[in-house]
Amino acid sequence: MTPDYRILSLGLQDNRGEEVIALNLQLMHYIVVEEHVLSPGGNISSSTLAGHALQDAVLMLSLLAAWPTRRFYKRLLLLAGAVPVLLLVEMLDIPLMLLGSMDDLILSRVAPDASSFLVYWMHFLDGGGRLALSIVGALLVVVFGRLWFSSPAMPRQNVL
């Protein structure tokens, strides 16, 4: 995920009755954060609700399942085409959320006035960006489906 850290653990944990995806890292190199030097060996943890990972899939697949199509097999093709897009959405969500949470923790301790792209991304996701990513992902699947069904190899009447 980042060359400055070694992953100690990544997985599901129970946090006071809530299931979370927890990431524990160890700093591998000296890094400088706003004129503060962080030495190797320090451990840092971040987590996000496991439901966040499911939220993307539920919204995206629900939108595609409800998308109006003329044929049932086209709906199935849309749902199958959602898999790679859903993986991309998840990669933009959970790993970057965990790294943003970690950056936020580090910056709040050594440079409270500083921020980073990952912290902005984390706040974007928490402020509705996660839903927006899922909706955009579903719409991309529909657009690619329309392009595929309207290709010269496909008859014109088979457009979604």
PDB file of C-alpha atoms in Angstrom:
ATOM      1  CA  MET A   1       0.000   0.000   0.000  1.00  0.00           C
ATOM      2  CA  THR A   2       2.839   2.346   0.807  1.00  0.00           C
ATOM      3  CA  PRO A   3       6.611   1.687   0.796  1.00  0.00           C
ATOM      4  CA  ASP A   4       7.187   3.432   4.141  1.00  0.00           C
ATOM      5  CA  TYR A   5       5.195   0.842   6.087  1.00  0.00           C
ATOM      6  CA  ARG A   6       5.110  -2.902   6.600  1.00  0.00           C
ATOM      7  CA  ILE A   7       1.692  -4.484   7.038  1.00  0.00           C
ATOM      8  CA  LEU A   8       1.476  -6.225  10.398  1.00  0.00           C
ATOM      9  CA  SER A   9      -2.162  -7.213  10.023  1.00  0.00           C
ATOM     10  CA  LEU A  10      -5.171  -6.487   7.867  1.00  0.00           C
ATOM     11  CA  GLY A  11      -8.524  -8.039   8.526  1.00  0.00           C
ATOM     12  CA  LEU A  12     -11.909  -7.991  10.175  1.00  0.00           C
ATOM     13  CA  GLN A  13     -12.045  -7.231  13.881  1.00  0.00           C
ATOM     14  CA  ASP A  14     -14.733  -6.621  16.453  1.00  0.00           C
ATOM     15  CA  ASN A  15     -14.578  -3.070  17.817  1.00  0.00           C
ATOM     16  CA  ARG A  16     -17.066  -2.710  20.683  1.00  0.00           C
ATOM     17  CA  GLY A  17     -19.713  -4.751  18.911  1.00  0.00           C
ATOM     18  CA  GLU A  18     -19.090  -3.329  15.433  1.00  0.00           C
ATOM     19  CA  GLU A  19     -17.292  -5.215  12.696  1.00  0.00           C
ATOM     20  CA  VAL A  20     -14.397  -3.156  11.291  1.00  0.00           C
ATOM     21  CA  ILE A  21     -11.673  -3.610   8.726  1.00  0.00           C
ATOM     22  CA  ALA A  22      -8.514  -2.925  10.713  1.00  0.00           C
ATOM     23  CA  LEU A  23      -5.062  -2.172   9.364  1.00  0.00           C
ATOM     24  CA  ASN A  24      -1.955  -2.286  11.563  1.00  0.00           C
ATOM     25  CA  LEU A  25       1.270  -0.982  10.063  1.00  0.00           C
ATOM     26  CA  GLN A  26       4.850  -0.555  11.201  1.00  0.00           C
ATOM     27  CA  LEU A  27       6.976   2.358  10.017  1.00  0.00           C
ATOM     28  CA  MET A  28       9.982   0.999   8.085  1.00  0.00           C
ATOM     29  CA  HIS A  29      11.933   4.191   7.276  1.00  0.00           C
ATOM     30  CA  TYR A  30      12.493   7.605   8.751  1.00  0.00           C
ATOM     31  CA  ILE A  31       9.916   9.994   7.381  1.00  0.00           C
ATOM     32  CA  VAL A  32       9.576  13.724   7.832  1.00  0.00           C
ATOM     33  CA  VAL A  33       6.115  15.189   8.406  1.00  0.00           C
ATOM     34  CA  GLU A  34       6.009  18.988   8.623  1.00  0.00           C
ATOM     35  CA  GLU A  35       9.513  19.228  10.136  1.00  0.00           C
ATOM     36  CA  HIS A  36       8.871  16.333  12.540  1.00  0.00           C
ATOM     37  CA  VAL A  37      10.890  13.157  12.112  1.00  0.00           C
ATOM     38  CA  LEU A  38       9.101   9.865  12.667  1.00  0.00           C
ATOM     39  CA  SER A  39      11.497   7.024  13.380  1.00  0.00           C
ATOM     40  CA  PRO A  40      11.198   3.447  12.146  1.00  0.00           C
ATOM     41  CA  GLY A  41       9.610   0.814  14.329  1.00  0.00           C
ATOM     42  CA  GLY A  42       6.534   2.759  15.344  1.00  0.00           C
ATOM     43  CA  ASN A  43       3.194   1.050  14.879  1.00  0.00           C
ATOM     44  CA  ILE A  44       0.025   2.738  13.722  1.00  0.00           C
ATOM     45  CA  SER A  45      -3.504   1.417  13.287  1.00  0.00           C
ATOM     46  CA  SER A  46      -6.539   2.561  11.359  1.00  0.00           C
ATOM     47  CA  SER A  47      -9.940   1.084  10.754  1.00  0.00           C
ATOM     48  CA  THR A  48     -13.186   1.605   8.918  1.00  0.00           C
ATOM     49  CA  LEU A  49     -16.580  -0.016   9.300  1.00  0.00           C
ATOM     50  CA  ALA A  50     -16.885  -3.296   7.419  1.00  0.00           C
ATOM     51  CA  GLY A  51     -20.310  -2.124   6.278  1.00  0.00           C
ATOM     52  CA  HIS A  52     -18.607   0.485   4.119  1.00  0.00           C
ATOM     53  CA  ALA A  53     -17.231  -2.293   1.931  1.00  0.00           C
ATOM     54  CA  LEU A  54     -20.703  -3.775   1.572  1.00  0.00           C
ATOM     55  CA  GLN A  55     -22.372  -0.418   0.932  1.00  0.00           C
ATOM     56  CA  ASP A  56     -20.673  -0.047  -2.457  1.00  0.00           C
ATOM     57  CA  ALA A  57     -21.769  -3.502  -3.598  1.00  0.00           C
ATOM     58  CA  VAL A  58     -25.338  -3.203  -2.330  1.00  0.00           C
ATOM     59  CA  LEU A  59     -25.959   0.178  -3.974  1.00  0.00           C
ATOM     60  CA  MET A  60     -24.257  -0.637  -7.258  1.00  0.00           C
ATOM     61  CA  LEU A  61     -25.834  -4.044  -7.717  1.00  0.00           C
ATOM     62  CA  SER A  62     -29.267  -2.763  -6.637  1.00  0.00           C
ATOM     63  CA  LEU A  63     -29.145   0.015  -9.214  1.00  0.00           C
ATOM     64  CA  LEU A  64     -28.120  -2.411 -11.944  1.00  0.00           C
ATOM     65  CA  ALA A  65     -30.727  -4.990 -10.921  1.00  0.00           C
ATOM     66  CA  ALA A  66     -33.405  -2.298 -11.156  1.00  0.00           C
ATOM     67  CA  TRP A  67     -32.101  -0.857 -14.442  1.00  0.00           C
ATOM     68  CA  PRO A  68     -34.754  -1.178 -17.167  1.00  0.00           C
ATOM     69  CA  THR A  69     -33.726  -3.648 -19.848  1.00  0.00           C
ATOM     70  CA  ARG A  70     -35.702  -5.417 -22.528  1.00  0.00           C
ATOM     71  CA  ARG A  71     -34.209  -8.851 -21.932  1.00  0.00           C
ATOM     72  CA  PHE A  72     -33.397 -10.683 -18.704  1.00  0.00           C
ATOM     73  CA  TYR A  73     -30.021 -11.910 -19.999  1.00  0.00           C
ATOM     74  CA  LYS A  74     -28.968  -8.287 -20.508  1.00  0.00           C
ATOM     75  CA  ARG A  75     -29.623  -7.608 -16.847  1.00  0.00           C
ATOM     76  CA  LEU A  76     -27.429 -10.587 -16.001  1.00  0.00           C
ATOM     77  CA  LEU A  77     -24.722  -9.254 -18.307  1.00  0.00           C
ATOM     78  CA  LEU A  78     -24.933  -5.863 -16.576  1.00  0.00           C
ATOM     79  CA  LEU A  79     -24.553  -7.517 -13.188  1.00  0.00           C
ATOM     80  CA  ALA A  80     -21.608  -9.588 -14.424  1.00  0.00           C
ATOM     81  CA  GLY A  81     -20.027  -6.488 -15.969  1.00  0.00           C
ATOM     82  CA  ALA A  82     -20.319  -4.759 -12.611  1.00  0.00           C
ATOM     83  CA  VAL A  83     -17.742  -7.044 -10.999  1.00  0.00           C
ATOM     84  CA  PRO A  84     -14.582  -5.330 -12.362  1.00  0.00           C
ATOM     85  CA  VAL A  85     -16.077  -1.870 -11.814  1.00  0.00           C
ATOM     86  CA  LEU A  86     -17.079  -2.824  -8.282  1.00  0.00           C
ATOM     87  CA  LEU A  87     -13.521  -3.988  -7.602  1.00  0.00           C
ATOM     88  CA  LEU A  88     -12.235  -0.623  -8.821  1.00  0.00           C
ATOM     89  CA  VAL A  89     -14.722   1.232  -6.615  1.00  0.00           C
ATOM     90  CA  GLU A  90     -13.661  -0.869  -3.619  1.00  0.00           C
ATOM     91  CA  MET A  91      -9.985  -0.112  -4.354  1.00  0.00           C
ATOM     92  CA  LEU A  92     -10.769   3.594  -4.363  1.00  0.00           C
ATOM     93  CA  ASP A  93     -12.697   3.243  -1.126  1.00  0.00           C
ATOM     94  CA  ILE A  94     -11.383   0.917   1.577  1.00  0.00           C
ATOM     95  CA  PRO A  95      -7.570   1.034   1.119  1.00  0.00           C
ATOM     96  CA  LEU A  96      -7.529   4.799   0.602  1.00  0.00           C
ATOM     97  CA  MET A  97      -9.912   5.295   3.526  1.00  0.00           C
ATOM     98  CA  LEU A  98      -7.570   3.315   5.792  1.00  0.00           C
ATOM     99  CA  LEU A  99      -4.508   5.243   4.604  1.00  0.00           C
ATOM    100  CA  GLY A 100      -6.365   8.545   4.958  1.00  0.00           C
ATOM    101  CA  SER A 101      -7.343   7.660   8.496  1.00  0.00           C
ATOM    102  CA  MET A 102      -3.726   6.846   9.247  1.00  0.00           C
ATOM    103  CA  ASP A 103      -2.511  10.117   7.702  1.00  0.00           C
ATOM    104  CA  ASP A 104      -5.134  12.017   9.672  1.00  0.00           C
ATOM    105  CA  LEU A 105      -3.925  10.448  12.903  1.00  0.00           C
ATOM    106  CA  ILE A 106      -0.273  11.234  12.184  1.00  0.00           C
ATOM    107  CA  LEU A 107      -0.973  14.797  11.075  1.00  0.00           C
ATOM    108  CA  SER A 108      -3.238  15.520  14.049  1.00  0.00           C
ATOM    109  CA  ARG A 109      -0.380  14.582  16.391  1.00  0.00           C
ATOM    110  CA  VAL A 110       2.575  16.284  14.704  1.00  0.00           C
ATOM    111  CA  ALA A 111       1.084  18.968  12.436  1.00  0.00           C
ATOM    112  CA  PRO A 112      -2.560  19.765  13.292  1.00  0.00           C
ATOM    113  CA  ASP A 113      -2.818  22.476  10.630  1.00  0.00           C
ATOM    114  CA  ALA A 114      -1.537  20.256   7.814  1.00  0.00           C
ATOM    115  CA  SER A 115      -3.558  17.976   5.574  1.00  0.00           C
ATOM    116  CA  SER A 116      -2.989  15.558   2.728  1.00  0.00           C
ATOM    117  CA  PHE A 117      -4.774  14.268  -0.335  1.00  0.00           C
ATOM    118  CA  LEU A 118      -5.617  11.055   1.511  1.00  0.00           C
ATOM    119  CA  VAL A 119      -7.244  12.987   4.356  1.00  0.00           C
ATOM    120  CA  TYR A 120      -9.297  15.005   1.851  1.00  0.00           C
ATOM    121  CA  TRP A 121     -10.277  11.765   0.099  1.00  0.00           C
ATOM    122  CA  MET A 122     -11.298  10.209   3.431  1.00  0.00           C
ATOM    123  CA  HIS A 123     -13.537  13.193   4.202  1.00  0.00           C
ATOM    124  CA  PHE A 124     -14.972  13.061   0.664  1.00  0.00           C
ATOM    125  CA  LEU A 125     -15.887   9.392   1.103  1.00  0.00           C
ATOM    126  CA  ASP A 126     -17.433  10.012   4.511  1.00  0.00           C
ATOM    127  CA  GLY A 127     -19.395  12.997   3.193  1.00  0.00           C
ATOM    128  CA  GLY A 128     -21.280  11.062   0.517  1.00  0.00           C
ATOM    129  CA  GLY A 129     -18.471  10.327  -1.906  1.00  0.00           C
ATOM    130  CA  ARG A 130     -18.792   6.605  -1.274  1.00  0.00           C
ATOM    131  CA  LEU A 131     -22.368   6.731  -2.537  1.00  0.00           C
ATOM    132  CA  ALA A 132     -21.333   8.886  -5.498  1.00  0.00           C
ATOM    133  CA  LEU A 133     -18.597   6.397  -6.456  1.00  0.00           C
ATOM    134  CA  SER A 134     -21.106   3.541  -6.410  1.00  0.00           C
ATOM    135  CA  ILE A 135     -23.625   5.447  -8.517  1.00  0.00           C
ATOM    136  CA  VAL A 136     -20.971   6.519 -11.028  1.00  0.00           C
ATOM    137  CA  GLY A 137     -19.728   2.908 -11.150  1.00  0.00           C
ATOM    138  CA  ALA A 138     -23.222   1.623 -11.916  1.00  0.00           C
ATOM    139  CA  LEU A 139     -23.694   4.253 -14.627  1.00  0.00           C
ATOM    140  CA  LEU A 140     -20.333   3.317 -16.170  1.00  0.00           C
ATOM    141  CA  VAL A 141     -21.468  -0.305 -16.383  1.00  0.00           C
ATOM    142  CA  VAL A 142     -24.663   0.809 -18.139  1.00  0.00           C
ATOM    143  CA  VAL A 143     -22.756   3.034 -20.576  1.00  0.00           C
ATOM    144  CA  PHE A 144     -20.245   0.292 -21.388  1.00  0.00           C
ATOM    145  CA  GLY A 145     -23.142  -2.152 -21.749  1.00  0.00           C
ATOM    146  CA  ARG A 146     -24.875   0.160 -24.213  1.00  0.00           C
ATOM    147  CA  LEU A 147     -21.650   0.580 -26.186  1.00  0.00           C
ATOM    148  CA  TRP A 148     -21.084  -3.162 -26.265  1.00  0.00           C
ATOM    149  CA  PHE A 149     -24.663  -3.967 -27.308  1.00  0.00           C
ATOM    150  CA  SER A 150     -24.625  -1.278 -29.989  1.00  0.00           C
ATOM    151  CA  SER A 151     -21.356  -2.464 -31.536  1.00  0.00           C
ATOM    152  CA  PRO A 152     -21.514  -3.455 -35.227  1.00  0.00           C
ATOM    153  CA  ALA A 153     -21.410  -7.163 -34.292  1.00  0.00           C
ATOM    154  CA  MET A 154     -24.676  -6.809 -32.338  1.00  0.00           C
ATOM    155  CA  PRO A 155     -28.034  -6.270 -34.091  1.00  0.00           C
ATOM    156  CA  ARG A 156     -29.469  -2.742 -33.571  1.00  0.00           C
ATOM    157  CA  GLN A 157     -32.642  -3.928 -31.781  1.00  0.00           C
ATOM    158  CA  ASN A 158     -30.579  -5.420 -28.913  1.00  0.00           C
ATOM    159  CA  VAL A 159     -29.576  -2.045 -27.449  1.00  0.00           C
ATOM    160  CA  LEU A 160     -30.286  -1.821 -23.684  1.00  0.00           C
TER     161      LEU A 160
END
